Short mmCIF file of N, CA, C and O in Angstrom, two decimals:
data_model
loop_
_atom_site.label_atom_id
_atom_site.label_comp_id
_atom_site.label_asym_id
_atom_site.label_seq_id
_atom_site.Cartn_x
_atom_site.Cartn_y
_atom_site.Cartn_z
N UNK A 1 15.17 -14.62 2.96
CA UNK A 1 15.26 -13.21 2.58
C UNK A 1 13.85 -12.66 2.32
O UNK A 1 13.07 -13.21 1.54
N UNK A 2 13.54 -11.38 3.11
CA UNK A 2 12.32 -10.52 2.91
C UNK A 2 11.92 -10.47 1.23
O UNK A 2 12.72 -10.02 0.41
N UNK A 3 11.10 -10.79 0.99
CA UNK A 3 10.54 -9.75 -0.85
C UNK A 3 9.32 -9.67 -0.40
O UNK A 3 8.59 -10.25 0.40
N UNK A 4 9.28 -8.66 -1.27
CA UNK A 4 8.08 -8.05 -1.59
C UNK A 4 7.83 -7.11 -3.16
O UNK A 4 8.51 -6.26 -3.74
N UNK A 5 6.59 -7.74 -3.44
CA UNK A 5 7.02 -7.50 -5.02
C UNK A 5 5.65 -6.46 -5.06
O UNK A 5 4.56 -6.95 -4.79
N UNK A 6 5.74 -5.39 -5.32
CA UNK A 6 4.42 -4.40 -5.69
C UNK A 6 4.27 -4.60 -7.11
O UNK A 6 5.11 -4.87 -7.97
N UNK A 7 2.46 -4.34 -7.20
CA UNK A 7 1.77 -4.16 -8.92
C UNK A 7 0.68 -3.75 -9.22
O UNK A 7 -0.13 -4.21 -8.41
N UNK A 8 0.23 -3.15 -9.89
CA UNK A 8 -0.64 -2.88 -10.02
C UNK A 8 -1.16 -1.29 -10.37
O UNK A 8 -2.32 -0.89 -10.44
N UNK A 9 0.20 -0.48 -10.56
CA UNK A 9 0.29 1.14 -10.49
C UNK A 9 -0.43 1.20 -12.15
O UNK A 9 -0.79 0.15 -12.68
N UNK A 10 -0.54 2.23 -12.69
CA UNK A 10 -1.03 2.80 -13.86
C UNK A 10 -1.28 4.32 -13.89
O UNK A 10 -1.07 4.95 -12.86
N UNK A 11 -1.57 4.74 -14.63
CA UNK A 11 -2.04 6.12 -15.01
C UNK A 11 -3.29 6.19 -15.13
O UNK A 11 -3.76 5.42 -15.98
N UNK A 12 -4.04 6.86 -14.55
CA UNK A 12 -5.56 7.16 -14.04
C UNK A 12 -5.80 8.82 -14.06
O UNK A 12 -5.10 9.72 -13.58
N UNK A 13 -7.06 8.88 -14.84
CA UNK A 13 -7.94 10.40 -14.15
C UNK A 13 -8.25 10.11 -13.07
O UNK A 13 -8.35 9.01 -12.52
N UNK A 14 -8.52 11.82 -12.51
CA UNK A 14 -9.09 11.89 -11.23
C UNK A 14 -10.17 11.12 -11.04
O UNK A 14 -10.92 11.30 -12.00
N UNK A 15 -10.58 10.44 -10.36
CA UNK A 15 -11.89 9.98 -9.83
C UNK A 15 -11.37 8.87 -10.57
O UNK A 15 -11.80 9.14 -11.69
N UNK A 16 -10.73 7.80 -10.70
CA UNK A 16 -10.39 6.85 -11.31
C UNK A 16 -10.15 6.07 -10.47
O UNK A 16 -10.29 6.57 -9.36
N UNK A 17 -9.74 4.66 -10.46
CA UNK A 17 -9.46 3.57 -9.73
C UNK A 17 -8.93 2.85 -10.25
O UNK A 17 -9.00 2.52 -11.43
N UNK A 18 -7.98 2.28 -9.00
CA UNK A 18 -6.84 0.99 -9.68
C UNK A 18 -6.89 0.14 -8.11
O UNK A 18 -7.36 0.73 -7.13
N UNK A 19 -6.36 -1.27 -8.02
CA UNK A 19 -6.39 -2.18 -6.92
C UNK A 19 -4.68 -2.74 -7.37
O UNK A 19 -4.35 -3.44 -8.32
N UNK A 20 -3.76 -2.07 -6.21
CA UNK A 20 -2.65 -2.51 -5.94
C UNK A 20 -2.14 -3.97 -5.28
O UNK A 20 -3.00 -4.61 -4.68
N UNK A 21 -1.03 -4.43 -5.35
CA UNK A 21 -1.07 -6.09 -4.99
C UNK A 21 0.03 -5.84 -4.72
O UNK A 21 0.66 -4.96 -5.33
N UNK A 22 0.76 -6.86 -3.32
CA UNK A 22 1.80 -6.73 -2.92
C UNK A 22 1.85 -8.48 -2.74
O UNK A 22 0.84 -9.03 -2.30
N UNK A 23 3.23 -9.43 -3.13
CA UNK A 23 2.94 -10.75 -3.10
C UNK A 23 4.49 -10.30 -2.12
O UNK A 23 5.37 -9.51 -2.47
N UNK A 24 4.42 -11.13 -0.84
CA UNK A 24 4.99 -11.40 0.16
C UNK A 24 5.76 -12.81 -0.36
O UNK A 24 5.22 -13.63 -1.10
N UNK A 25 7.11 -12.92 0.16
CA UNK A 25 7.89 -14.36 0.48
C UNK A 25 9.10 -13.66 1.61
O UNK A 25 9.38 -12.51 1.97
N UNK A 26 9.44 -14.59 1.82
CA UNK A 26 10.41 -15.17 3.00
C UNK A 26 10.48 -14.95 4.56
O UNK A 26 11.44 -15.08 5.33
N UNK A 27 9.05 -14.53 4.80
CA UNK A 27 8.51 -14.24 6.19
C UNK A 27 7.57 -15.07 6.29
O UNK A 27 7.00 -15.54 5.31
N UNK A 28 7.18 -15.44 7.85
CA UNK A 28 5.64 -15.42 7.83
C UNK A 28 4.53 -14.42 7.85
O UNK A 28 4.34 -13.63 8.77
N UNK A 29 3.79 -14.51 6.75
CA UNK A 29 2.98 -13.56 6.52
C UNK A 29 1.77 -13.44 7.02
O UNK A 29 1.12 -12.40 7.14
N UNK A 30 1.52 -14.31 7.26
CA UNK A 30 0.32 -14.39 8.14
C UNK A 30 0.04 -13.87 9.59
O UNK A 30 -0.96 -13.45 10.18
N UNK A 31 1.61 -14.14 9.97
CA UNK A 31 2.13 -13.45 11.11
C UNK A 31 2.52 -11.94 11.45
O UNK A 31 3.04 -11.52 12.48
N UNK A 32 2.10 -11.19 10.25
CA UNK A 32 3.00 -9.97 10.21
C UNK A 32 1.50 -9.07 9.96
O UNK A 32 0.44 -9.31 9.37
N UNK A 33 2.12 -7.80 10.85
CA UNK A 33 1.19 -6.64 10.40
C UNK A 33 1.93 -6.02 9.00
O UNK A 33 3.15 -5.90 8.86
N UNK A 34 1.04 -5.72 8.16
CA UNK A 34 1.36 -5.27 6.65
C UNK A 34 0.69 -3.95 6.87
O UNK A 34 -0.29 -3.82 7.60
N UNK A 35 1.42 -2.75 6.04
CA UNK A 35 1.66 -1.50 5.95
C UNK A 35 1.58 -1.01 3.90
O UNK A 35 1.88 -1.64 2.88
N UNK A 36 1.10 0.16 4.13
CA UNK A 36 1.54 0.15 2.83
C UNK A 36 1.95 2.05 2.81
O UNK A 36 1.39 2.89 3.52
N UNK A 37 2.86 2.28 1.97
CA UNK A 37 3.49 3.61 2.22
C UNK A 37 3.84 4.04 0.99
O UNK A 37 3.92 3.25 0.05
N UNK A 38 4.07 5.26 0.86
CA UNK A 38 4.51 6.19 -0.68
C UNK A 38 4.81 7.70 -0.61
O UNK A 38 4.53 8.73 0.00
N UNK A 39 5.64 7.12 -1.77
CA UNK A 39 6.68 9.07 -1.68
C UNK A 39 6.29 9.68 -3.14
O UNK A 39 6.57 9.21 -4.24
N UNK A 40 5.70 10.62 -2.91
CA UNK A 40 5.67 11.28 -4.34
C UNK A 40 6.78 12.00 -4.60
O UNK A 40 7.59 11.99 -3.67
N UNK A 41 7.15 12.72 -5.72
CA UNK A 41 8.38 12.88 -6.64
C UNK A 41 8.49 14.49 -5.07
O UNK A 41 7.68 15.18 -4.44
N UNK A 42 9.71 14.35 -5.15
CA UNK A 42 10.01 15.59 -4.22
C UNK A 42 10.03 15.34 -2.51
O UNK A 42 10.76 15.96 -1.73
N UNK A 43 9.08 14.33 -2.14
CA UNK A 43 9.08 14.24 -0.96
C UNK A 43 9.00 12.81 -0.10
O UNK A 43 9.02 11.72 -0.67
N UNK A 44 8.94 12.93 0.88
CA UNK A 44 9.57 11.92 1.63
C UNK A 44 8.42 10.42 1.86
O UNK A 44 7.33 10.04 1.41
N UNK A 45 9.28 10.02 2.66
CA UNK A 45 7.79 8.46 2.37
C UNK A 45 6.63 8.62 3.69
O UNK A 45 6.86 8.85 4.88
N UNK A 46 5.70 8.45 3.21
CA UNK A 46 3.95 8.92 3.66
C UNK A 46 3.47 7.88 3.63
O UNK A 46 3.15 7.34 2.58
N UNK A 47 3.22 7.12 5.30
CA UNK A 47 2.55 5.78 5.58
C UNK A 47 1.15 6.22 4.95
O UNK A 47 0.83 7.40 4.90
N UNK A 48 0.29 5.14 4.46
CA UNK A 48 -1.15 5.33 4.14
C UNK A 48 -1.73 4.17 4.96
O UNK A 48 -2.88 4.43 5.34
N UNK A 49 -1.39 3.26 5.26
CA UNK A 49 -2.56 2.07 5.95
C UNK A 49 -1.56 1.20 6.21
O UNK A 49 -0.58 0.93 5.51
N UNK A 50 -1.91 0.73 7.38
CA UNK A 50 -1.90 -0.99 7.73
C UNK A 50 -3.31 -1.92 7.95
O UNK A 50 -4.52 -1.72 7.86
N UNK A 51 -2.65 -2.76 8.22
CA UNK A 51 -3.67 -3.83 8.22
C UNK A 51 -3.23 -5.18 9.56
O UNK A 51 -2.27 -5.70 8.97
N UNK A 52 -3.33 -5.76 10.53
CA UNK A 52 -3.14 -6.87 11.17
C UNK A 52 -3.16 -7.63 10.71
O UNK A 52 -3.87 -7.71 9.71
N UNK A 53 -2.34 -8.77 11.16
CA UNK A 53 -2.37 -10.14 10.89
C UNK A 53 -3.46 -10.66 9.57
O UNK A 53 -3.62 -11.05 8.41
N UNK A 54 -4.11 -10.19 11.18
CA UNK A 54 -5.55 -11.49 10.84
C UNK A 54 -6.87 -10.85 9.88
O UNK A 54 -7.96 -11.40 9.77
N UNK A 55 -6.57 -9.89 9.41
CA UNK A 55 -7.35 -8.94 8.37
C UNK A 55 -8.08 -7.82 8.92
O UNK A 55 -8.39 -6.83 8.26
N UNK A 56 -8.40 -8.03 10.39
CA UNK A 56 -9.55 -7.31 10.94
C UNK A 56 -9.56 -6.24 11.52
O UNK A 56 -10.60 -5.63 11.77
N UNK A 57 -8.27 -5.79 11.85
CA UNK A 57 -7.65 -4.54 11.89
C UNK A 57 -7.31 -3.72 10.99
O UNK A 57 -6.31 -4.08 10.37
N UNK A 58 -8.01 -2.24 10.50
CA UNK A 58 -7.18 -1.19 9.82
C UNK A 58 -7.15 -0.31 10.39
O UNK A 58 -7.71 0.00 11.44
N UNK A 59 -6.39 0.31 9.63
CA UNK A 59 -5.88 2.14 9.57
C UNK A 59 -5.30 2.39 8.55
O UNK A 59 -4.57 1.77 7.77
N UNK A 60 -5.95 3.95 8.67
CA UNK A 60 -5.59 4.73 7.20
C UNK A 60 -5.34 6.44 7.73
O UNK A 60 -5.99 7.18 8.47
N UNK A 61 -4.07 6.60 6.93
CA UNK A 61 -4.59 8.46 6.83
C UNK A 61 -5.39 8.73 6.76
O UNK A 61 -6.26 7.90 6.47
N UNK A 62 -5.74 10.13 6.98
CA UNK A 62 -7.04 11.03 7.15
C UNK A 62 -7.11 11.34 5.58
O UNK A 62 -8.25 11.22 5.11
N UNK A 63 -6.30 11.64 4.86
CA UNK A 63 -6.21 11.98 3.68
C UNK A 63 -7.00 10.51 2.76
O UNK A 63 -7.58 10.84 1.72
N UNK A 64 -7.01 9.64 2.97
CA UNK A 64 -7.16 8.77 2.23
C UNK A 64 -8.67 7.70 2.73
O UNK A 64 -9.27 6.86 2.06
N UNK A 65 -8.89 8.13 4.05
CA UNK A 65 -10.16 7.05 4.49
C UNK A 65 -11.46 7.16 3.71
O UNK A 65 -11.68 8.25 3.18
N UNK A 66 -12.07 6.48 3.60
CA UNK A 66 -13.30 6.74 2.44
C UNK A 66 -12.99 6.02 1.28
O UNK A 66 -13.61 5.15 0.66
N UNK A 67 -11.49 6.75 1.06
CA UNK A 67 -11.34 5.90 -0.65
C UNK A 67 -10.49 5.50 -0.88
O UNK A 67 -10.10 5.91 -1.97
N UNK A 68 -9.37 4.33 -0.11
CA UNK A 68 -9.00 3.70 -0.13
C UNK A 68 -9.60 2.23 0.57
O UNK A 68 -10.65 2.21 1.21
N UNK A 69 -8.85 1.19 0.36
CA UNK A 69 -9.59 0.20 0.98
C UNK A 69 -8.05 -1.12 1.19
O UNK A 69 -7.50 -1.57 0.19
N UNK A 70 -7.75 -1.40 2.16
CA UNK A 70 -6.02 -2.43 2.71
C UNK A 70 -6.96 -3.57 3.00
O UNK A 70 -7.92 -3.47 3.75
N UNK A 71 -6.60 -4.75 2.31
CA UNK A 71 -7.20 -5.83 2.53
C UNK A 71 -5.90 -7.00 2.22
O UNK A 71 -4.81 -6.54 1.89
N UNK A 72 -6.05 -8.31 2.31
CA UNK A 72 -5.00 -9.15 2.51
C UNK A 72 -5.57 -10.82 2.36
O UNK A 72 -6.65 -11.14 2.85
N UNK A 73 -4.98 -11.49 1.86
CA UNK A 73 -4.90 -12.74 1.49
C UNK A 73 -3.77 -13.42 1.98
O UNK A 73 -2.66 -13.35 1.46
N UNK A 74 -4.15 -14.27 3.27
CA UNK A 74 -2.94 -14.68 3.86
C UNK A 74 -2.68 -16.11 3.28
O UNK A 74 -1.58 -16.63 3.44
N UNK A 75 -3.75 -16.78 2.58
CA UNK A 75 -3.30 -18.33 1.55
C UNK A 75 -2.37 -17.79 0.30
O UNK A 75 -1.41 -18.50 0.00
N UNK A 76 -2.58 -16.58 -0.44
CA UNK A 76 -1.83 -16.37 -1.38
C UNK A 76 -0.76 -15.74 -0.66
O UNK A 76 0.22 -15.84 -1.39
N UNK A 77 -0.42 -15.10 0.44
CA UNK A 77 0.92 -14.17 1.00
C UNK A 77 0.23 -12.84 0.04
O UNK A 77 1.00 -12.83 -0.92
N UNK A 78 -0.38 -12.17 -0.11
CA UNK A 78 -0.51 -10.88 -0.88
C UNK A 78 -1.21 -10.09 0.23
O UNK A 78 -1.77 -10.61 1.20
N UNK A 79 -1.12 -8.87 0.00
CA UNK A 79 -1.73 -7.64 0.12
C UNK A 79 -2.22 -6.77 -0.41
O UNK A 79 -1.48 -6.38 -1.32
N UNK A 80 -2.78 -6.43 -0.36
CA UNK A 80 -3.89 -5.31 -1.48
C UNK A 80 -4.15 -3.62 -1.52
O UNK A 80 -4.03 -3.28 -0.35
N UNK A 81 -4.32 -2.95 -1.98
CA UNK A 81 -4.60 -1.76 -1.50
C UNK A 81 -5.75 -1.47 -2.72
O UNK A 81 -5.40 -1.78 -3.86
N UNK A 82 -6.75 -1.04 -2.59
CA UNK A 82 -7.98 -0.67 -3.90
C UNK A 82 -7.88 0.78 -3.57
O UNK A 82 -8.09 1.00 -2.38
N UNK A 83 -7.62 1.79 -4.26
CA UNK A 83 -7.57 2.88 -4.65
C UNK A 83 -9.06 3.38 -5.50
O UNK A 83 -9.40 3.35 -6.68
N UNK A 84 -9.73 3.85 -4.22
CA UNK A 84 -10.79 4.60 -5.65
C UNK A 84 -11.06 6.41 -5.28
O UNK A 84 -10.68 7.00 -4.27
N UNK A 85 -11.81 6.99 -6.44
CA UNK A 85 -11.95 8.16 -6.04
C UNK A 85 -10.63 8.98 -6.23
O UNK A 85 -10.43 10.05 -5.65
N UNK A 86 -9.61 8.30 -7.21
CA UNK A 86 -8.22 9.30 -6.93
C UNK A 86 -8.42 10.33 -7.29
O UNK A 86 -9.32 10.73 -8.03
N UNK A 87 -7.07 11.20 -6.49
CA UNK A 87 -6.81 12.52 -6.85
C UNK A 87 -5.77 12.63 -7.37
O UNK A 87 -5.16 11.56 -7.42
N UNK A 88 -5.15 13.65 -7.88
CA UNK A 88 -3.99 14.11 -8.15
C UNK A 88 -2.99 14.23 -7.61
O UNK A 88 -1.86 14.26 -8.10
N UNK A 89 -3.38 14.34 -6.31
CA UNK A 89 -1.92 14.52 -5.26
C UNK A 89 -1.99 13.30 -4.81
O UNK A 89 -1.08 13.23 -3.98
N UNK A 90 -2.81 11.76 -4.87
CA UNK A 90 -2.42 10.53 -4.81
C UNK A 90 -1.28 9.97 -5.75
O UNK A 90 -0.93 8.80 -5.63
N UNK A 91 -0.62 10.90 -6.81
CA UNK A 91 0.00 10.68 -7.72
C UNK A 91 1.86 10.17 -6.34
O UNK A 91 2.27 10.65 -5.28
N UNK A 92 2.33 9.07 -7.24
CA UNK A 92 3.26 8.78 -6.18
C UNK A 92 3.79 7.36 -6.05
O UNK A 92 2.98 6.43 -6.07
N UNK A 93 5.19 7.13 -5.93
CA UNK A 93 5.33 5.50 -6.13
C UNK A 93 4.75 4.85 -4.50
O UNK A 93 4.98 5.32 -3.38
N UNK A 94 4.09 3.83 -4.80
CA UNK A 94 3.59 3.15 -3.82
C UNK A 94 4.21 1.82 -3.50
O UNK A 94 4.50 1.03 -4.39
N UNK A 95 4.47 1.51 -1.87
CA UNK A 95 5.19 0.42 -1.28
C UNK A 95 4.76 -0.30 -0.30
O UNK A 95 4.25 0.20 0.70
N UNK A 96 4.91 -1.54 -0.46
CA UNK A 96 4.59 -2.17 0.83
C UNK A 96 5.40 -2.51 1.45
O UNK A 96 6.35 -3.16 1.02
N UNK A 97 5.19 -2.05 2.96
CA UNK A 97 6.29 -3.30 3.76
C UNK A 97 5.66 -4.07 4.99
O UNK A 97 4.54 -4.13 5.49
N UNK A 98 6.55 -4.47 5.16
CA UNK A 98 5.77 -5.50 6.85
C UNK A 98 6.43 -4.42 8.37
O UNK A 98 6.39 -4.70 9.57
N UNK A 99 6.86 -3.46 7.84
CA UNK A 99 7.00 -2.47 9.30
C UNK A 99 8.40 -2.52 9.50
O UNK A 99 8.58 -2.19 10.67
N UNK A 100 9.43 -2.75 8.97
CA UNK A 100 10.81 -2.16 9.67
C UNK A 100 11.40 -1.04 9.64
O UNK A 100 11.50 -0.40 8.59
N UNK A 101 11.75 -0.75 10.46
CA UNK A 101 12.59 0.94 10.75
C UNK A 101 12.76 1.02 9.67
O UNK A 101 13.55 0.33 9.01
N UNK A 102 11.57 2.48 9.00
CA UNK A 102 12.25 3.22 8.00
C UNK A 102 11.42 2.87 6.69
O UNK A 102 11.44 3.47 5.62
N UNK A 103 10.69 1.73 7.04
CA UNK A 103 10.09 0.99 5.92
C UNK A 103 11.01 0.35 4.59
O UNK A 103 10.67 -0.12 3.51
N UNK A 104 12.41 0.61 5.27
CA UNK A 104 13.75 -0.49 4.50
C UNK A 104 13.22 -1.49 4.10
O UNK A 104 14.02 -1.74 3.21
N UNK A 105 12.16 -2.64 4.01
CA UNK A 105 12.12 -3.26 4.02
C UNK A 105 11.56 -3.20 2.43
O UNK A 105 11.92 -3.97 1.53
N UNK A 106 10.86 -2.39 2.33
CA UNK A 106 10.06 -2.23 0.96
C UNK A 106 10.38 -2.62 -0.34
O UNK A 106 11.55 -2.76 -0.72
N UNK A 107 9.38 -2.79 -1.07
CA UNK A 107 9.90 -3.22 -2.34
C UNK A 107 10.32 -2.59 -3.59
O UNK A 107 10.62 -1.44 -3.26
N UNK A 108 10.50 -2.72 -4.85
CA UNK A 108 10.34 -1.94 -5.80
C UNK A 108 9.80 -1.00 -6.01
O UNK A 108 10.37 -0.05 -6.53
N UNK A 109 8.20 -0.98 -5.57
CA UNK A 109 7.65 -0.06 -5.93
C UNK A 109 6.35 -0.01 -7.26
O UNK A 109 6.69 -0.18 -8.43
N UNK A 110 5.40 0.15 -7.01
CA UNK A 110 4.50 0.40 -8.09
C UNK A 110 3.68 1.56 -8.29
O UNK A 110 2.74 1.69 -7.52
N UNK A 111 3.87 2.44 -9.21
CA UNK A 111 3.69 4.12 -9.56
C UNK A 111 2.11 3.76 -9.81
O UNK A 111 1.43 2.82 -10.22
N UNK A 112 1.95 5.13 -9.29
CA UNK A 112 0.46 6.07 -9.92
C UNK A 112 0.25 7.14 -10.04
O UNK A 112 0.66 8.00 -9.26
N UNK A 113 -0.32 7.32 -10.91
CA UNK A 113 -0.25 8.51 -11.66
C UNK A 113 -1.54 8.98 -11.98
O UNK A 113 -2.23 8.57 -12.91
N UNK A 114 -1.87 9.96 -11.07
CA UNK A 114 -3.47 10.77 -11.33
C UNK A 114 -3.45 12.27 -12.22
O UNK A 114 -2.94 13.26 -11.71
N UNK A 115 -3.98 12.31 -13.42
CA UNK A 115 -3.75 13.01 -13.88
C UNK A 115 -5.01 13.73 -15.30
O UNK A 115 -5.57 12.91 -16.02
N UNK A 116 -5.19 14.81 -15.46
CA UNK A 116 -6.12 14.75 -16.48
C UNK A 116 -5.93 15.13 -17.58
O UNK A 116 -6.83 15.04 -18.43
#
């Protein structure tokens, strides 16, 4: 069975920073392109980055390049997302998944909250 466990959300001022963690089991993870996505209160879910396999591939929204940063640890199964420079409208629960229709796959969820 897929998990995926998100952590790392908090409450932050603008221009603040936090480094999100996503710990992967019951796939191969090493094998999988990892994604990370989020819906703020009202609206729908908003891919922000993936990452390949093998680390050396990204992408990011336009909204977010510069100051975000998707990185990955395939000995621990985790994924990462470092958040710096937030804004306010980064405010929003954040998810990882490994890419299935819909991003169903996702986990709990770990909130952030930009705010002053």
């Amino acid at each position: 069975e897929v998990q995926l466990v998100e952590s790392g959300g908090g409450s932050v001022q603008p221009g603040g920073s936090l480094r999100l963690s996503c710990a992967a089991s019951g796939f191969t993870f090493a094998n999988s392109w990892m994604h990370w996505v989020r819906q703020a209160p009202g609206k729908g879910l908003e891919w922000i980055s993936s990452i390949n396999s093998g680390g050396d591939m990204t992408n990011y929204r336009n909204s977010v390049k510069g100051r975000f940063t998707i990185s990955r640890d395939n000995a621990l199964n985790t994924l990462y997302l470092q958040l710096n420079s937030l804004k306010i409208e980064d405010t929003a629960m954040y998810y990882c998944s490994k890419g299935d229709v819909g991003y169903t796959d996702r986990g709990q969820g770990t909130q952030v909250t930009v705010s002053s």
